[in-house]
Coordinates of C-alpha atoms in Angstrom, one line a residue:
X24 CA 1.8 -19.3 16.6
X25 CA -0.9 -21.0 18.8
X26 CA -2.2 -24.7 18.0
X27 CA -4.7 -25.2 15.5
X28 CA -8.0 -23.0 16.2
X29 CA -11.1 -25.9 16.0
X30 CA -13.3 -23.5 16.7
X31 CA -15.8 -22.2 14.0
X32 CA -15.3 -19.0 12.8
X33 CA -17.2 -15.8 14.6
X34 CA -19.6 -13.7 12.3
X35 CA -17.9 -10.8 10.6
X36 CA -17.7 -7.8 13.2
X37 CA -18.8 -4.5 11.9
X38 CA -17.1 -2.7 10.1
X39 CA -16.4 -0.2 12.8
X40 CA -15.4 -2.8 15.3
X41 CA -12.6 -4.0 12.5
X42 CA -11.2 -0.7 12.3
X43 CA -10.7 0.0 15.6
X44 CA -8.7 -3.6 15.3
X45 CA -6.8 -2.6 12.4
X46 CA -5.5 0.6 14.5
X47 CA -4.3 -1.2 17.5
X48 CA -2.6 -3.5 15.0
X49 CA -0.9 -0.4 13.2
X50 CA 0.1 1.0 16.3
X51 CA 1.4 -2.0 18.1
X52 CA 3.0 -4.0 15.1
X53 CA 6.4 -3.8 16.3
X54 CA 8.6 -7.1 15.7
X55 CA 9.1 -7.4 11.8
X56 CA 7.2 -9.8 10.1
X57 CA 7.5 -12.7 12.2
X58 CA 5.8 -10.7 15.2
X59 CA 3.5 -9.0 13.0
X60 CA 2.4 -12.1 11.5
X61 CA 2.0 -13.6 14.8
X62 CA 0.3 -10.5 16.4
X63 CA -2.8 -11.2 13.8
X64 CA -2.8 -14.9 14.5
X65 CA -4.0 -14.4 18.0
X66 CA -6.4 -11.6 17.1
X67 CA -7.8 -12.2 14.3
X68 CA -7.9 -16.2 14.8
X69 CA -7.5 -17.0 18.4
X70 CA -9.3 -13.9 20.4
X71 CA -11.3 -12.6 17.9
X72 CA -12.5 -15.8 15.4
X73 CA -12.7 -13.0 12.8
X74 CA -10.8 -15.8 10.6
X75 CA -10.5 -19.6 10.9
X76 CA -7.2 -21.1 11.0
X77 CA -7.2 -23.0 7.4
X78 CA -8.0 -19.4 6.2
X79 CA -5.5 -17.5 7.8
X80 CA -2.7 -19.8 7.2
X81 CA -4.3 -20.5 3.1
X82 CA -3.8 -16.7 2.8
X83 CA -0.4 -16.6 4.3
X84 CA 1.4 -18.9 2.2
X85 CA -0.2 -16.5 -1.1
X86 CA 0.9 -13.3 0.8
X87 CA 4.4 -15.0 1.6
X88 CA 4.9 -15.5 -2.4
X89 CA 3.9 -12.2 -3.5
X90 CA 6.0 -9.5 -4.3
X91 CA 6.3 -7.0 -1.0
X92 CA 5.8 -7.2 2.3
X93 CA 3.8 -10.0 3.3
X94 CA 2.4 -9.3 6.4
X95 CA 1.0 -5.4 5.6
X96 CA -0.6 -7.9 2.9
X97 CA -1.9 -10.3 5.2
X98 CA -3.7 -7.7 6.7
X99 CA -5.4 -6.2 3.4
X100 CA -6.4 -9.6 2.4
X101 CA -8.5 -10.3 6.0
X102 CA -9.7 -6.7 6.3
X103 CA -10.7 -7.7 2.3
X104 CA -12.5 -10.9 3.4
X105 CA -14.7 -9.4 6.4
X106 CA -15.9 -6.0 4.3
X107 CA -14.6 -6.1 0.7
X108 CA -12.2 -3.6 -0.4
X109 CA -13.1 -0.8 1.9
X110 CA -12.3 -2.8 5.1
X111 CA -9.1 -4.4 2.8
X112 CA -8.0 -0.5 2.3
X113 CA -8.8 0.2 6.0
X114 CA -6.6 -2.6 7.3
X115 CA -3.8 -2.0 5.3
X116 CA -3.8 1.9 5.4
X117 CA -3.6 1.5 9.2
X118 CA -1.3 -1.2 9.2
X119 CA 1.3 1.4 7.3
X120 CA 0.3 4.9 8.2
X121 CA 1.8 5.0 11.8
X122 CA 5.1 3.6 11.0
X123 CA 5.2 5.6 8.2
X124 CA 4.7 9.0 10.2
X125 CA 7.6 8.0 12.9
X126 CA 9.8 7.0 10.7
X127 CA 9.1 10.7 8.2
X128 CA 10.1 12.0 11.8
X129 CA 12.6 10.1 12.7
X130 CA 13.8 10.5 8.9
X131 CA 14.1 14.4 9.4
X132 CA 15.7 14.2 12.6
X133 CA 18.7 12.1 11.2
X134 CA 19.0 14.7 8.1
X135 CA 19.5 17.5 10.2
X136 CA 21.4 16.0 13.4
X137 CA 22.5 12.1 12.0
X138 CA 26.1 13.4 11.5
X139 CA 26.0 14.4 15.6
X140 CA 29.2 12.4 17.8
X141 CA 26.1 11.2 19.7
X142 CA 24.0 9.7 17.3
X143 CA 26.9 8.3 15.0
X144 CA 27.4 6.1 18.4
X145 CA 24.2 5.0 19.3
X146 CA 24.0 4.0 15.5
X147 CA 27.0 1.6 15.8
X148 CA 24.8 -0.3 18.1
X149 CA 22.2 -0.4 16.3
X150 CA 23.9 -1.3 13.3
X151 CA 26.0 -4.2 15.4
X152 CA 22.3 -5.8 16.6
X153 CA 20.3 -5.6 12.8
X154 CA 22.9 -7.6 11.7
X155 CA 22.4 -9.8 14.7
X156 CA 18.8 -9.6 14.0
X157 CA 18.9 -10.3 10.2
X158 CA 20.9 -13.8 11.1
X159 CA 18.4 -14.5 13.3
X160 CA 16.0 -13.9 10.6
X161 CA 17.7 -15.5 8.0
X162 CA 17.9 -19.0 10.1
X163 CA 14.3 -19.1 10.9
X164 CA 13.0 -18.1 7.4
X165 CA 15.4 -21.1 6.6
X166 CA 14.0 -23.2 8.8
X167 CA 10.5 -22.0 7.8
X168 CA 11.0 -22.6 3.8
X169 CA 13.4 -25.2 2.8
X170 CA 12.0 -28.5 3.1
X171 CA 14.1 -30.6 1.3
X172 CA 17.1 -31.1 -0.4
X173 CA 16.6 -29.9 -4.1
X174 CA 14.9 -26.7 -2.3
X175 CA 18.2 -26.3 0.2
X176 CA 20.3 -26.4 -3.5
X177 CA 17.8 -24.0 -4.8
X178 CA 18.9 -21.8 -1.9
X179 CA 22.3 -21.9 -2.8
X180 CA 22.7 -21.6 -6.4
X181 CA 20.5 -18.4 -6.0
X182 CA 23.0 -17.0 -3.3
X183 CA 26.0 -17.8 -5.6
X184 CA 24.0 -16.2 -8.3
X185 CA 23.8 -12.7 -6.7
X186 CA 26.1 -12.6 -4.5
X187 CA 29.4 -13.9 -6.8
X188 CA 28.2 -13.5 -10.5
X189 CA 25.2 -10.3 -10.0
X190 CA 22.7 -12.3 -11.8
X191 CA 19.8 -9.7 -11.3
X192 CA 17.0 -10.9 -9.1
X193 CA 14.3 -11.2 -11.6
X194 CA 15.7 -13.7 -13.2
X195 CA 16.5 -15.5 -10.2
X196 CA 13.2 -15.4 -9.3
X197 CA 12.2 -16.7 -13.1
X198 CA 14.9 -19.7 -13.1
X199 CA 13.2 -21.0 -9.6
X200 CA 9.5 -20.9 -10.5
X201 CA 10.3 -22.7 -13.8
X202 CA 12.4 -25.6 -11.7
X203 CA 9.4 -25.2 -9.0
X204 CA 6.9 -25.6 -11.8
X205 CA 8.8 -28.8 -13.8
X206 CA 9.4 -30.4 -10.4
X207 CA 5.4 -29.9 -9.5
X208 CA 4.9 -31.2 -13.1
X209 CA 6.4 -34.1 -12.7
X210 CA 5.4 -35.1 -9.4
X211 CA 1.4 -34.2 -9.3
X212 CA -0.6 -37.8 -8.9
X213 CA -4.3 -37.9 -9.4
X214 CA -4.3 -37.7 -5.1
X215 CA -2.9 -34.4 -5.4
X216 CA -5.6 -32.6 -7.5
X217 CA -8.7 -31.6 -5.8
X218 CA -11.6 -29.9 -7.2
X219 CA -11.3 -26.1 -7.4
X220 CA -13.6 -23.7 -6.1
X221 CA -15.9 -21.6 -8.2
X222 CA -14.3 -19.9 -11.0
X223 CA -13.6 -16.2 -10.8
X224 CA -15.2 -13.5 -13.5
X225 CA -11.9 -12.5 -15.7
X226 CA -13.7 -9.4 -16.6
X227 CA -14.1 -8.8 -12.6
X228 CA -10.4 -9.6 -12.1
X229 CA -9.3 -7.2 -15.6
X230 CA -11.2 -4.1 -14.1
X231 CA -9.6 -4.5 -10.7
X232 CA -6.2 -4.5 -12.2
X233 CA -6.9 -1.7 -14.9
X234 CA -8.2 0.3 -11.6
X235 CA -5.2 -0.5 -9.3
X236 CA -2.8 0.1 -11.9
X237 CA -4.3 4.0 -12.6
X238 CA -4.0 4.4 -9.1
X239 CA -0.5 3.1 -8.6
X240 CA 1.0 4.5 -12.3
X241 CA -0.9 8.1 -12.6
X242 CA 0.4 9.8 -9.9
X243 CA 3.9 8.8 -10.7
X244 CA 3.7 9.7 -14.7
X245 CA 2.3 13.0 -13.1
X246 CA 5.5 13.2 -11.4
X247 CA 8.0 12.5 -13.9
X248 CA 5.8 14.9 -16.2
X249 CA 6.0 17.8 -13.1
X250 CA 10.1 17.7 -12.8
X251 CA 11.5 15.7 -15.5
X252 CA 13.2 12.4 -16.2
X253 CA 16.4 12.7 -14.8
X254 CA 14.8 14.4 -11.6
X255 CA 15.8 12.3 -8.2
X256 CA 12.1 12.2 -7.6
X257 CA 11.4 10.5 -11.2
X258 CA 14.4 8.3 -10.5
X259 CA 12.5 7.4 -7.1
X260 CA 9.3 6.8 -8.5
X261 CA 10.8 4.3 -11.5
X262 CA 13.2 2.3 -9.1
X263 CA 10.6 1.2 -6.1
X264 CA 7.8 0.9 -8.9
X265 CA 10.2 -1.5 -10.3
X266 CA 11.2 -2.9 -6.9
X267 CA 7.7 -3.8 -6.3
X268 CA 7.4 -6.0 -9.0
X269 CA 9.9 -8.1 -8.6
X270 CA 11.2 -8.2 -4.9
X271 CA 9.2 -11.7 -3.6
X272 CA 10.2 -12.6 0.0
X273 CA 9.0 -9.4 1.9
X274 CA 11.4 -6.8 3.9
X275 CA 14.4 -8.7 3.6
X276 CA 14.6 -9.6 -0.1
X277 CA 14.0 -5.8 -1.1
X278 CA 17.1 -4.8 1.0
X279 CA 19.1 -7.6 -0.5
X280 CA 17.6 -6.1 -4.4
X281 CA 17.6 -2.3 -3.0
X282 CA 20.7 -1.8 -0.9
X283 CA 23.6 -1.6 -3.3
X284 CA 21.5 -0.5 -6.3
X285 CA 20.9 2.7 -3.8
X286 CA 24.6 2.6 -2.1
X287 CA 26.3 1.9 -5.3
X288 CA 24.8 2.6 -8.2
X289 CA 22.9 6.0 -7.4
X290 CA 24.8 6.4 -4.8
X291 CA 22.2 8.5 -2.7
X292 CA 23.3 6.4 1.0
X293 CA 26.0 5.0 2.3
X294 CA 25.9 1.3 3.5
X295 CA 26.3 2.7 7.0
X296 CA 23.4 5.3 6.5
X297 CA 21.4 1.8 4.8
X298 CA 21.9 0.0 7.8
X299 CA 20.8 2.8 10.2
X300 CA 17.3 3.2 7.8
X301 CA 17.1 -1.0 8.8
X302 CA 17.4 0.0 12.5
X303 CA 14.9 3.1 12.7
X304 CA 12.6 0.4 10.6
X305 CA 13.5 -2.1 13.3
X306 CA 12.1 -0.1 16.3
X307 CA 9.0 1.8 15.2
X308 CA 5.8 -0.1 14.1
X309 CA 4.6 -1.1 10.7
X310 CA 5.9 -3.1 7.9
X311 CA 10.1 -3.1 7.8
X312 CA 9.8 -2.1 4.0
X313 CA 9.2 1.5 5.5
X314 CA 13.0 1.1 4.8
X315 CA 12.1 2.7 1.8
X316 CA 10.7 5.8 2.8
X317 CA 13.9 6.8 5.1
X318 CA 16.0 6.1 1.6
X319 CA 13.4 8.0 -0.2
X320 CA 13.5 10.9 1.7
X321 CA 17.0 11.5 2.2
X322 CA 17.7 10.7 -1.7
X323 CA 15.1 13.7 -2.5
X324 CA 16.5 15.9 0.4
X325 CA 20.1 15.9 -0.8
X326 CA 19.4 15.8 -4.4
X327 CA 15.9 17.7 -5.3
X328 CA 17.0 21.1 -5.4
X329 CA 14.5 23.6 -3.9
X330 CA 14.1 23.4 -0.2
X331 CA 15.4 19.9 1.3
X332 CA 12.9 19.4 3.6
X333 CA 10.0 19.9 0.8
X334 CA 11.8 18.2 -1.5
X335 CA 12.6 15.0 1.2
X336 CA 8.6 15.1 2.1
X337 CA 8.0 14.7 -1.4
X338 CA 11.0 12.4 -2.0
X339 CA 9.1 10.1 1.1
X340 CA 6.1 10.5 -0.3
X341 CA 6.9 9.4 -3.8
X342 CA 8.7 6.1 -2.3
X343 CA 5.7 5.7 -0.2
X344 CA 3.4 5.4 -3.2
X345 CA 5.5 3.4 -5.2
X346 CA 6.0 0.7 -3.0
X347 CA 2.4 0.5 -1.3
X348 CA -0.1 0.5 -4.1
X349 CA 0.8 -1.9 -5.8
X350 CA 0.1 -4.0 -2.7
X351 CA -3.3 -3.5 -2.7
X352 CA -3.3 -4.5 -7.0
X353 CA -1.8 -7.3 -5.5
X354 CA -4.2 -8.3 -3.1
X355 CA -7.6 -6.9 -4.5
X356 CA -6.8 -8.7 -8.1
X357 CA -5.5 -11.6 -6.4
X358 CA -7.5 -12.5 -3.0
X359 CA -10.6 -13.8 -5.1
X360 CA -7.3 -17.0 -6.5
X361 CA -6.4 -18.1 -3.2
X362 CA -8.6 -20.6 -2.8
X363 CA -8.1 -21.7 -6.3
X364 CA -4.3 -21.6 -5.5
X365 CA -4.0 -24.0 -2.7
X366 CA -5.5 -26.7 -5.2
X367 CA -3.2 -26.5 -8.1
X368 CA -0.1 -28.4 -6.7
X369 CA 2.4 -27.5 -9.6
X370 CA 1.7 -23.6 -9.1
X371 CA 2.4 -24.3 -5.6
X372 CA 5.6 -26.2 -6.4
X373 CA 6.8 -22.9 -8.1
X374 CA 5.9 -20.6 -5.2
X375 CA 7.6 -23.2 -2.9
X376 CA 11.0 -23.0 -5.5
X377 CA 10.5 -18.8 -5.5
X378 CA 10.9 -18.7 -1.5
X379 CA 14.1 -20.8 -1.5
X380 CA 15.6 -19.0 -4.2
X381 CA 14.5 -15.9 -1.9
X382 CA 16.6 -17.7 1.3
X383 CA 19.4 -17.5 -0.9
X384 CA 19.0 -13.6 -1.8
X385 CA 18.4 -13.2 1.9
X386 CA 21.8 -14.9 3.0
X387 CA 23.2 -12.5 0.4
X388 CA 22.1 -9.2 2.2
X389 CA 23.1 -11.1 5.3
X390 CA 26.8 -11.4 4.0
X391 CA 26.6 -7.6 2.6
X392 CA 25.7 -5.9 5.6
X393 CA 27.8 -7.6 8.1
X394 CA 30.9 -7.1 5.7
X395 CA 30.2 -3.4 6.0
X396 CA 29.0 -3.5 9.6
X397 CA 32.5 -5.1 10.8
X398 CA 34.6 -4.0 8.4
X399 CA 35.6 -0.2 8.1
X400 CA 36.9 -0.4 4.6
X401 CA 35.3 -2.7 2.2
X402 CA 36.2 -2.8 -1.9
X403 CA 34.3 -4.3 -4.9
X404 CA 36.0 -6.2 -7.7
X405 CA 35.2 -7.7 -10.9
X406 CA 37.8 -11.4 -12.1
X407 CA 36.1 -12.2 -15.3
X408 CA 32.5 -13.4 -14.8
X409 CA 33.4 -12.7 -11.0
X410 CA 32.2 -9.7 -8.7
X411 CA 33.7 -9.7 -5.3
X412 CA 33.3 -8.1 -2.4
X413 CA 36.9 -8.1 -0.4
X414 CA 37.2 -6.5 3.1
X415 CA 40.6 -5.0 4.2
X416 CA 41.0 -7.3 6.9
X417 CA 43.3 -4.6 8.8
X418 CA 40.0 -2.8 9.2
X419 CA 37.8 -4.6 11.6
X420 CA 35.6 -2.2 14.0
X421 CA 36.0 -4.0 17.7
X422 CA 33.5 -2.2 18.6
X423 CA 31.0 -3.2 16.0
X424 CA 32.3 -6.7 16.3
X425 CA 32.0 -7.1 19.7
X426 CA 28.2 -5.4 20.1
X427 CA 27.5 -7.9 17.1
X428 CA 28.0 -11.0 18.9
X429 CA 26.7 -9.3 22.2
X430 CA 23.5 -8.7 20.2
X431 CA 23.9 -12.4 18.6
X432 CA 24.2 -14.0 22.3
X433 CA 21.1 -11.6 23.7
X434 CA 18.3 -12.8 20.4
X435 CA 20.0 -17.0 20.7
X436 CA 20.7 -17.4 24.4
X437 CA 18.6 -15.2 26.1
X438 CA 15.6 -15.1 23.9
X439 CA 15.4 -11.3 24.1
X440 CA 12.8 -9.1 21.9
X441 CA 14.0 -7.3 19.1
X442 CA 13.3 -3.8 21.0
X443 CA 15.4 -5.0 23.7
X444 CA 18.2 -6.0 21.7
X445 CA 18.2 -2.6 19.7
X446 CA 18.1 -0.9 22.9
X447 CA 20.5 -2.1 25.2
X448 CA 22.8 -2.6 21.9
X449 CA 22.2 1.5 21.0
X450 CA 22.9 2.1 24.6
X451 CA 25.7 0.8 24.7
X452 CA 27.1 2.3 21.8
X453 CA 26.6 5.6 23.2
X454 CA 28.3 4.4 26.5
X455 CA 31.4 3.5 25.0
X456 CA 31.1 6.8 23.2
X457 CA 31.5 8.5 26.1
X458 CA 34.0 6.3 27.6
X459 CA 36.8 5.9 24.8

């Protein structure tokens, strides 16, 4: 990001000026979070002065801590503060609906052709630089979050958690806002309270969420009602409704929650076919939570009966909904708090406790994928209290090795963009293809 802004904010733009904004964003918000995040900074602060910089950053911290993808959120939250909740569901309706077309396409191309010579090598690069990618990600978010030493031990004990003992995430996430919330407790000094803003109307804030809530749960009851419990698109609808409760951290954390419940427990991907969802994520625009709607349309295209490609439109549909409106309850029931937030320090000592327990979860996925990107054969077992996950060390992919530290030495050394990386990475994999 740029230096601080010191310039006062400009007046709102109209509301048709905004939306042309919000599409160039949608269209152009390639990157991940990070880039996205950064993208909006020099619009919406430094070019535009739609937002001054204690307001941008203020609502970045609360869109950070919230469950979802933080930087589609971002977006609802300042199209929210220039022109209420039209221009918040303008902003982050643009901000997904691009991405979300390409990657529907690009979702139907790899059902019909994904098991092609071609595209099973390309894929091997990209595989070989997400996992590159998600280091890279998982050292700056480090950087980013943990500021000191109780928060670093946080960070582990949350990776050890999941990763060796399955401890489910939501309680995880409980354990380290309780710590977060004791440590704030007993740290606060009269210095550290301000005064709050003005308080908000609760029966303002009870109607939002009673509205957001028949918006998100309707449609999905209707669903379950339409084709049954045990249907795969019922089983879609409960598990990223759930998933958007309680996956804090954005992208990242809901792969580390959602990629073996969907590998191993439903057992509607493999971890190679999750990885290659991260990728197509990784090169279109839009939030990478659009992960989701590659896993929800090949679960509903396998497993829906009927016509696959109906049942996979619904199937990416259904995920679609799940995930996405509950961002906007977030925001809409939430943005009126922010302010009122940032001045209660022991709330903010939880939050803070949340991300670094969310660093851990992160270095989890990290661990995960890169077992099953360099490792052919990978096995799960349980020693008491224990889960492990043991590669076969006889069955190292050279290939996927050696593109992985290519990819590594390309995002640390060279400084390249993620599209680059991807690319070159892809190509390469194809190249090989053709040449062993």
């Amino acid at each position: 990001m740029t230096e601080m802004s010191t310039e006062a904010a400009a007046p709102n733009p109209s509301f048709g000026e905004a939306l042309a904004v919000w599409a160039k964003i949608g269209v152009t918000s390639f990157g991940g979070p990070a880039g996205q995040i950064a993208m909006m900074h020099r619009i919406l602060v430094d070019e535009k002065r739609w937002l001054d910089e204690r307001t941008y950053l203020t609502a970045l911290s609360f869109c950070t801590l919230l469950p979802g993808p933080e930087a589609m959120q971002l977006a609802t939250y300042a199209g929210w503060r220039l022109h209420g909740t039209a221009g918040g569901l303008a902003a982050g309706l643009l901000f997904v609906v691009p991405g979300a077309l390409v990657i529907l396409a690009l979702s139907v191309l790899y059902a019909f052709y994904g098991a092609q010579p071609v595209v099973a090598a390309l894929f091997v690069g990209v595989k070989a630089a997400v996992l590159a990618i998600v280091v890279e990600a998982l050292l700056r978010i480090s950087k980013r979050s943990l500021k000191d030493q109780t928060e670093w031990l946080i960070a582990a004990a949350a990776f050890a958690a999941i990763f060796v003992f399955k401890v489910p995430f939501p309680v995880i996430v409980l354990a380290a806002g309780a710590i977060g919330f004791w440590r704030g407790t007993s740290r606060v000094t009269a210095s550290d309270t301000s005064p709050a803003p003005a308080a908000i109307p609760l029966s303002r804030t009870l109607t939002t969420i009673a509205l957001w809530l028949a918006i998100w749960i309707l449609p999905l009851l209707a669903i379950g009602w339409a084709f049954g419990p045990d249907h795969v698109l019922s089983k879609l609808a409960w598990f990223f409704s759930k998933l958007a409760v309680v996956t804090f951290g954005g992208a990242y954390a809901v792969l580390a929650y959602m990629a073996q419940d969907v590998v191993e427990q439903f057992h509607w991907l493999s971890a190679g076919e999750m990885l290659d969802g991260l990728g197509l994520a990784e090169t279109t625009p839009g939030p990478l939570i659009l992960v989701t709607e590659f896993v929800g349309f090949l679960a509903a295209y396998r497993n829906g009966g009927g016509t696959p490609l109906v049942m996979g439109v619904l199937g990416a549909v259904v995920t679609l909904w799940a995930t996405f409106a509950p961002c906007f309850l977030w925001i809409f029931a939430g943005a009126p708090y922010v302010a009122r937030i940032a001045a209660m320090p022991r709330l903010k000592s939880a939050l803070s406790a949340i991300t670094a327990a969310v660093v851990g979860v992160i270095l989890n996925l990290t661990v995960w994928f890169a077992l099953h990107v360099i490792f052919k054969s990978v096995t799960e077992r349980d020693a008491g209290i224990l889960h492990l996950t043991v590669p076969q060390l006889g069955s190292v992919d050279v290939t996927a090795l050696g593109l992985a530290a290519f990819a590594a030495w390309l995002l640390f050394r060279m400084h390249a963009g993620i599209m680059t990386v991807l690319g070159v990475c892809g190509a390469i994999g194809i190249l090989l293809n053709r040449l062993l």
